[in-house]
Coordinates of N, CA and C in Angstrom, one line a residue:
Chain A
M3 N 108.8 100.2 88.5 CA 108.5 99.4 89.6 C 107.6 100.3 90.6
K4 N 106.7 99.6 91.4 CA 105.8 100.3 92.2 C 106.2 99.6 93.6
A5 N 106.0 100.6 94.5 CA 106.2 100.3 96.1 C 104.8 100.7 96.5
I6 N 104.2 99.7 97.3 CA 102.8 100.0 98.0 C 103.3 100.1 99.3
V7 N 103.1 101.2 100.1 CA 103.3 101.4 101.5 C 102.1 101.4 102.3
H8 N 101.8 100.5 103.1 CA 100.5 100.6 103.9 C 101.2 101.2 105.3
V9 N 100.4 102.1 105.9 CA 100.7 102.8 107.0 C 99.4 102.8 108.0
A10 N 99.6 102.2 109.0 CA 98.5 102.1 110.1 C 99.1 102.6 111.6
L11 N 98.0 102.9 112.4 CA 98.2 103.3 113.6 C 98.5 102.0 114.3
K12 N 99.7 102.2 115.2 CA 99.9 101.0 116.0 C 98.8 100.5 116.9
N13 N 98.7 99.5 117.4 CA 97.7 98.8 118.2 C 97.9 99.7 119.6
G14 N 96.7 100.0 120.1 CA 96.8 101.0 121.3 C 96.8 102.3 121.1
V15 N 97.0 102.7 120.0 CA 97.0 104.0 119.7 C 95.6 104.5 119.4
L16 N 94.9 105.6 120.1 CA 93.7 106.0 119.7 C 93.4 106.4 118.2
D17 N 92.3 106.1 117.6 CA 92.1 106.4 116.2 C 90.7 107.2 116.0
P18 N 90.8 108.5 116.4 CA 89.6 109.1 116.4 C 88.8 109.3 115.0
Q19 N 89.5 109.2 113.9 CA 88.7 109.2 112.7 C 88.1 107.9 112.5
G20 N 88.7 106.8 112.9 CA 88.0 105.4 113.0 C 86.9 105.5 113.6
K21 N 87.0 106.2 114.9 CA 85.9 106.1 115.7 C 84.6 106.7 115.4
A22 N 85.2 107.9 114.7 CA 83.8 108.7 114.1 C 83.2 108.0 113.0
V23 N 84.0 107.1 112.3 CA 83.4 106.4 111.2 C 82.5 105.4 111.7
A24 N 83.1 104.6 112.8 CA 82.2 103.6 113.4 C 81.0 104.0 114.1
D25 N 81.1 105.2 114.8 CA 79.8 105.8 115.2 C 78.9 106.2 114.2
T26 N 79.2 107.0 113.2 CA 78.5 107.2 112.0 C 77.8 106.1 111.4
L27 N 78.6 105.1 111.3 CA 78.1 103.7 110.6 C 76.8 103.3 111.5
A28 N 77.1 103.3 112.9 CA 76.1 102.7 114.0 C 74.9 103.6 113.7
R29 N 75.1 104.8 113.6 CA 73.9 105.7 113.7 C 73.0 105.7 112.4
M30 N 73.7 105.1 111.3 CA 73.1 104.8 110.1 C 72.3 103.6 110.0
G31 N 72.5 102.7 111.3 CA 71.9 101.4 111.1 C 72.7 100.3 110.9
Y32 N 74.0 100.5 110.8 CA 74.8 99.2 110.6 C 75.3 98.9 111.9
K33 N 74.5 98.2 112.7 CA 74.9 97.9 113.9 C 76.0 96.9 114.1
E34 N 76.1 96.1 112.8 CA 77.1 95.0 112.9 C 78.6 95.3 112.9
V35 N 78.7 96.6 112.8 CA 80.2 97.3 112.8 C 80.5 97.5 114.3
E36 N 81.4 96.7 114.6 CA 81.9 96.8 116.0 C 82.9 98.0 116.2
S37 N 83.9 98.3 115.3 CA 84.7 99.2 115.3 C 85.4 99.3 114.1
A38 N 86.0 100.5 113.8 CA 86.8 100.8 112.4 C 88.1 101.5 112.8
R39 N 89.1 101.1 112.1 CA 90.3 101.7 112.2 C 90.7 102.2 110.6
I40 N 91.5 103.3 110.7 CA 91.8 103.9 109.2 C 93.1 104.0 109.2
G41 N 93.7 103.5 108.0 CA 95.1 103.6 107.7 C 95.4 104.2 106.2
K42 N 96.6 104.4 105.9 CA 96.9 105.1 104.6 C 97.7 104.1 103.6
V43 N 97.4 104.3 102.5 CA 98.1 103.5 101.4 C 99.0 104.6 100.5
I44 N 100.2 104.5 100.3 CA 100.8 105.4 99.6 C 101.6 104.6 98.6
E45 N 101.2 104.6 97.1 CA 101.7 104.1 96.0 C 102.6 104.9 95.5
L46 N 104.0 104.3 95.3 CA 105.2 105.1 94.9 C 105.3 104.4 93.4
D47 N 105.5 105.3 92.5 CA 106.0 104.8 91.1 C 107.6 105.1 91.2
L48 N 108.2 104.1 91.2 CA 109.8 104.1 91.1 C 110.3 104.0 89.8
E49 N 111.5 104.7 89.6 CA 112.1 104.6 88.1 C 112.6 103.2 87.9
D50 N 112.6 102.8 86.7 CA 113.0 101.4 86.2 C 114.6 101.4 86.7
G51 N 115.0 100.1 86.6 CA 116.4 99.8 87.0 C 116.9 99.7 88.2
L52 N 115.9 99.8 89.1 CA 116.3 99.7 90.7 C 116.1 98.1 90.9
S53 N 117.1 97.8 91.7 CA 116.9 96.3 92.1 C 116.0 96.3 93.3
E54 N 115.4 95.0 93.5 CA 114.5 95.0 94.4 C 115.0 95.2 95.9
A55 N 116.2 94.8 96.2 CA 116.8 95.2 97.5 C 117.0 96.6 97.6
D56 N 117.7 97.5 96.6 CA 117.7 98.6 96.7 C 116.4 99.5 96.9
A57 N 115.5 99.1 96.0 CA 114.2 99.7 96.3 C 113.6 99.6 97.6
N58 N 113.6 98.4 98.1 CA 113.2 98.3 99.5 C 113.9 99.1 100.6
A59 N 115.3 99.0 100.5 CA 116.1 99.9 101.4 C 115.7 101.3 101.2
R60 N 115.6 101.7 99.9 CA 115.2 103.3 99.9 C 113.9 103.8 100.3
V61 N 112.9 102.8 100.0 CA 111.6 103.0 100.4 C 111.3 103.1 102.1
K62 N 112.3 102.0 102.6 CA 112.2 101.8 104.0 C 112.5 103.2 104.7
E63 N 113.7 103.9 104.1 CA 114.3 105.0 104.5 C 113.2 106.2 104.3
M64 N 112.6 106.2 103.3 CA 111.5 107.2 103.0 C 110.3 107.0 104.1
C65 N 110.1 105.9 104.4 CA 109.0 105.6 105.5 C 109.5 106.1 106.9
E66 N 110.9 105.8 107.2 CA 111.3 106.2 108.6 C 111.3 107.8 108.5
K67 N 111.7 108.4 107.3 CA 111.9 110.0 107.5 C 110.8 110.6 107.1
L68 N 109.7 110.1 106.3 CA 108.6 111.1 106.0 C 107.2 110.4 106.0
L69 N 107.2 109.1 105.4 CA 105.9 108.7 105.3 C 105.0 108.1 106.3
A70 N 105.8 107.7 107.3 CA 105.2 107.3 108.6 C 105.7 108.1 109.8
N71 N 104.8 108.2 110.8 CA 105.3 108.4 112.1 C 105.5 107.4 112.8
T72 N 106.8 107.1 113.1 CA 107.0 105.6 113.6 C 106.7 105.5 115.1
V73 N 106.4 106.7 115.7 CA 106.2 106.7 117.0 C 104.8 105.9 117.2
I74 N 104.0 106.3 116.3 CA 102.5 105.9 116.6 C 102.0 105.0 115.3
E75 N 102.8 104.9 114.3 CA 102.4 104.2 113.0 C 103.3 103.0 112.8
S76 N 102.7 102.1 112.3 CA 103.7 101.0 111.7 C 103.6 101.0 110.1
Y77 N 104.4 100.5 109.5 CA 104.6 100.5 108.0 C 104.7 99.2 107.4
R78 N 104.2 98.9 106.1 CA 104.6 97.5 105.5 C 104.9 98.1 104.0
I79 N 105.9 97.4 103.6 CA 106.3 97.8 102.2 C 106.0 96.5 101.2
D80 N 105.3 96.7 100.0 CA 105.0 95.6 99.0 C 105.6 96.4 97.7
L81 N 106.6 95.4 97.3 CA 107.3 95.9 96.1 C 106.4 95.2 94.8
Q82 N 106.3 95.7 93.8 CA 105.5 95.2 92.7 C 106.0 95.3 91.1
A83 N 106.6 94.3 90.5 CA 107.4 94.5 89.4 C 106.9 95.4 88.4
Chain B
M19 N 84.3 88.8 112.1 CA 84.8 88.8 110.6 C 85.4 90.4 110.5
K20 N 86.3 90.4 109.6 CA 87.1 91.7 109.3 C 86.6 92.1 107.7
A21 N 86.3 93.3 107.6 CA 86.3 93.8 106.2 C 87.3 94.9 105.9
I22 N 88.2 94.8 105.0 CA 89.3 95.6 104.7 C 88.6 96.5 103.3
V23 N 88.5 97.7 103.6 CA 88.0 98.4 102.4 C 89.0 99.5 101.9
H24 N 89.4 99.2 100.6 CA 90.6 100.1 100.1 C 90.1 101.1 99.2
V25 N 90.2 102.4 99.7 CA 89.4 103.4 98.9 C 90.8 104.3 98.2
A26 N 90.5 104.5 96.9 CA 91.6 105.1 96.1 C 90.8 106.2 95.1
L27 N 91.6 107.1 94.9 CA 91.2 108.0 93.9 C 91.2 107.5 92.5
K28 N 90.3 107.6 91.8 CA 90.0 107.2 90.4 C 91.1 107.7 89.4
N29 N 91.5 107.1 88.6 CA 92.6 107.3 87.6 C 92.1 108.7 87.0
G30 N 93.1 109.6 86.8 CA 92.7 111.0 86.3 C 92.2 111.8 87.0
V31 N 91.9 111.5 88.5 CA 91.7 112.6 89.3 C 92.8 113.1 90.0
L32 N 93.0 114.3 90.2 CA 94.2 115.0 90.7 C 94.4 114.5 92.2
D33 N 95.6 114.2 92.7 CA 95.8 113.8 93.8 C 96.9 115.0 94.5
P34 N 96.5 116.0 95.0 CA 97.5 117.0 95.5 C 98.2 116.4 96.7
Q35 N 97.7 115.7 97.6 CA 98.4 115.2 98.6 C 99.5 114.1 98.1
G36 N 99.1 113.4 97.2 CA 100.3 112.4 96.6 C 101.5 113.3 95.8
K37 N 101.1 114.3 95.3 CA 101.9 115.4 94.7 C 102.9 115.8 95.6
A38 N 102.2 116.3 96.6 CA 103.1 116.9 97.7 C 104.1 116.0 98.2
V39 N 103.7 114.7 98.5 CA 104.6 113.7 99.0 C 105.6 113.3 97.9
A40 N 105.4 113.3 96.8 CA 106.4 113.1 95.6 C 107.4 114.2 95.6
D41 N 106.8 115.4 95.6 CA 107.7 116.6 95.6 C 108.6 116.6 96.7
T42 N 108.0 116.4 97.8 CA 108.9 116.4 99.1 C 109.9 115.2 98.9
L43 N 109.6 114.0 98.6 CA 110.6 113.1 98.6 C 111.8 113.4 97.6
A44 N 111.4 114.0 96.3 CA 112.4 114.7 95.4 C 113.3 115.6 96.1
R45 N 112.8 116.4 96.8 CA 113.5 117.4 97.4 C 114.4 116.8 98.5
M46 N 114.1 115.7 99.2 CA 114.9 115.1 100.1 C 116.0 114.1 99.3
G47 N 115.9 114.1 98.2 CA 117.0 113.5 97.4 C 116.6 112.1 96.9
Y48 N 115.3 111.6 97.1 CA 114.8 110.4 96.4 C 114.4 110.7 95.0
K49 N 115.2 110.7 94.1 CA 114.9 111.0 92.7 C 114.3 110.1 92.1
E50 N 114.3 108.8 92.5 CA 113.9 107.8 91.9 C 112.4 107.5 91.9
V51 N 111.8 108.4 92.9 CA 110.3 108.6 93.0 C 109.7 109.2 91.7
E52 N 108.9 108.7 90.9 CA 108.5 109.5 89.8 C 107.1 109.9 90.2
S53 N 106.2 109.2 91.0 CA 104.9 109.9 91.3 C 104.5 109.1 92.5
A54 N 103.4 109.8 93.2 CA 102.9 109.0 94.4 C 101.5 109.3 94.3
R55 N 100.8 108.3 94.8 CA 99.2 108.5 95.0 C 99.0 107.9 96.4
I56 N 97.9 108.6 97.0 CA 97.6 108.2 98.3 C 96.3 107.6 98.4
G57 N 96.0 106.6 99.2 CA 94.6 106.2 99.3 C 94.4 105.7 100.9
K58 N 93.3 105.1 101.0 CA 92.9 105.1 102.5 C 92.6 103.5 102.4
V59 N 92.7 103.0 103.7 CA 92.2 101.7 104.1 C 91.4 101.8 105.3
I60 N 90.1 101.2 105.1 CA 89.2 101.3 106.4 C 89.2 99.8 106.9
E61 N 89.4 99.6 108.1 CA 89.4 98.1 108.6 C 88.1 98.2 109.5
L62 N 87.1 97.5 109.2 CA 86.0 97.3 109.9 C 85.8 95.9 110.6
D63 N 85.5 96.1 112.0 CA 85.5 94.8 112.7 C 83.9 94.4 112.7
L64 N 83.5 93.4 112.2 CA 82.2 93.1 112.2 C 81.7 92.0 113.0
E65 N 80.4 92.1 113.5 CA 80.0 91.1 114.6 C 79.9 89.5 113.9
D66 N 80.2 88.6 114.8 CA 80.3 87.3 114.3 C 79.0 86.7 113.8
G67 N 79.0 85.8 113.1 CA 77.6 85.2 112.6 C 77.1 85.8 111.4
L68 N 77.6 86.8 110.8 CA 77.2 87.4 109.3 C 77.7 86.4 108.4
S69 N 76.9 86.1 107.6 CA 77.6 85.4 106.2 C 78.4 86.3 105.4
E70 N 79.2 85.5 104.6 CA 80.1 86.3 103.8 C 79.4 87.2 102.7
A71 N 78.3 86.5 102.3 CA 77.4 87.2 101.1 C 76.9 88.5 101.8
D72 N 76.2 88.5 103.1 CA 75.6 89.4 103.8 C 76.7 90.4 104.1
A73 N 77.7 90.0 104.6 CA 78.9 91.2 105.0 C 79.2 91.8 103.8
N74 N 79.5 91.1 102.6 CA 79.8 91.8 101.4 C 78.9 92.9 101.0
A75 N 77.5 92.5 100.9 CA 76.4 93.4 100.6 C 76.3 94.7 101.6
R76 N 76.4 94.3 102.8 CA 76.3 95.4 103.7 C 77.4 96.4 103.5
V77 N 78.5 95.9 103.6 CA 79.8 96.8 103.4 C 79.8 97.6 102.0
K78 N 79.5 96.8 101.0 CA 79.2 97.7 99.7 C 78.3 98.8 100.1
E79 N 77.2 98.7 100.6 CA 76.2 99.8 100.9 C 76.9 100.8 101.7
M80 N 77.8 100.5 102.9 CA 78.4 101.4 103.5 C 79.4 102.2 102.7
C81 N 80.0 101.5 101.6 CA 80.8 102.2 100.9 C 80.3 103.2 100.0
E82 N 79.1 103.0 99.5 CA 78.4 103.7 98.6 C 77.7 104.9 99.4
K83 N 77.3 104.8 100.7 CA 76.8 105.9 101.3 C 77.6 106.7 102.1
L84 N 78.7 106.1 102.6 CA 79.6 106.8 103.4 C 81.2 106.7 103.1
L85 N 81.6 105.5 103.1 CA 83.0 105.5 103.1 C 83.9 105.8 101.9
A86 N 83.3 105.8 100.7 CA 83.8 106.3 99.5 C 82.9 107.5 98.8
N87 N 83.6 108.2 98.3 CA 82.9 109.4 97.3 C 83.0 108.7 95.9
T88 N 82.0 108.1 95.6 CA 82.0 107.2 94.2 C 82.2 108.1 93.1
V89 N 82.0 109.4 93.1 CA 82.4 110.4 92.0 C 83.8 110.3 91.6
I90 N 84.5 110.4 92.8 CA 86.1 110.4 92.4 C 87.0 109.2 92.9
E91 N 86.3 108.4 93.8 CA 87.1 107.3 94.2 C 86.5 105.9 93.8
S92 N 87.3 105.0 94.0 CA 87.0 103.5 93.8 C 87.1 102.9 95.0
Y93 N 86.5 101.7 95.1 CA 86.8 101.0 96.4 C 86.8 99.5 96.1
R94 N 87.4 98.9 97.0 CA 87.6 97.3 96.8 C 87.3 96.7 98.4
I95 N 86.7 95.7 98.4 CA 86.4 95.1 99.7 C 86.8 93.7 99.9
D96 N 87.7 93.6 100.8 CA 88.5 92.3 101.1 C 87.8 91.7 102.5
L97 N 87.2 90.5 102.5 CA 86.7 90.0 103.7 C 87.7 89.0 104.3
Q98 N 87.9 89.0 105.5 CA 88.8 88.1 106.2 C 87.9 87.4 107.4
A99 N 88.0 86.1 107.5 CA 87.2 85.5 108.5 C 87.8 85.7 109.8

């Protein structure tokens, strides 16, 4: 089973990396870009035999403890069989 | 319109950041994690009035020139109205 974890900065949190990308694109002539925000995707390969409920609970724990900084980031977990 | 660009390392390219995450999770007791790979998501806000075909072509150009390193990374573009 695979768990795809999407981690993004919460709304209102400054994203300097996104701003750098947006500014660079504007300088390169891509004036249609109004803003950019950058997030992470963490793809975990999980051992077989885990139930979906267990996998979800364990990955949620991993997010809270390591994968996301929940003060400034939100996360979303997608499980794929 | 929003363009969501997913950038991931191509298969076969070493992902030291993903390995660090997988090793750390294993040390923390999450033995069910076999491997981890880390990618980026770039969310671009595009000005209104662009057609979907134009937006796709322009964002593809941005990916080739700036957003992805196409030697080692692949990308996927999702447009959202």
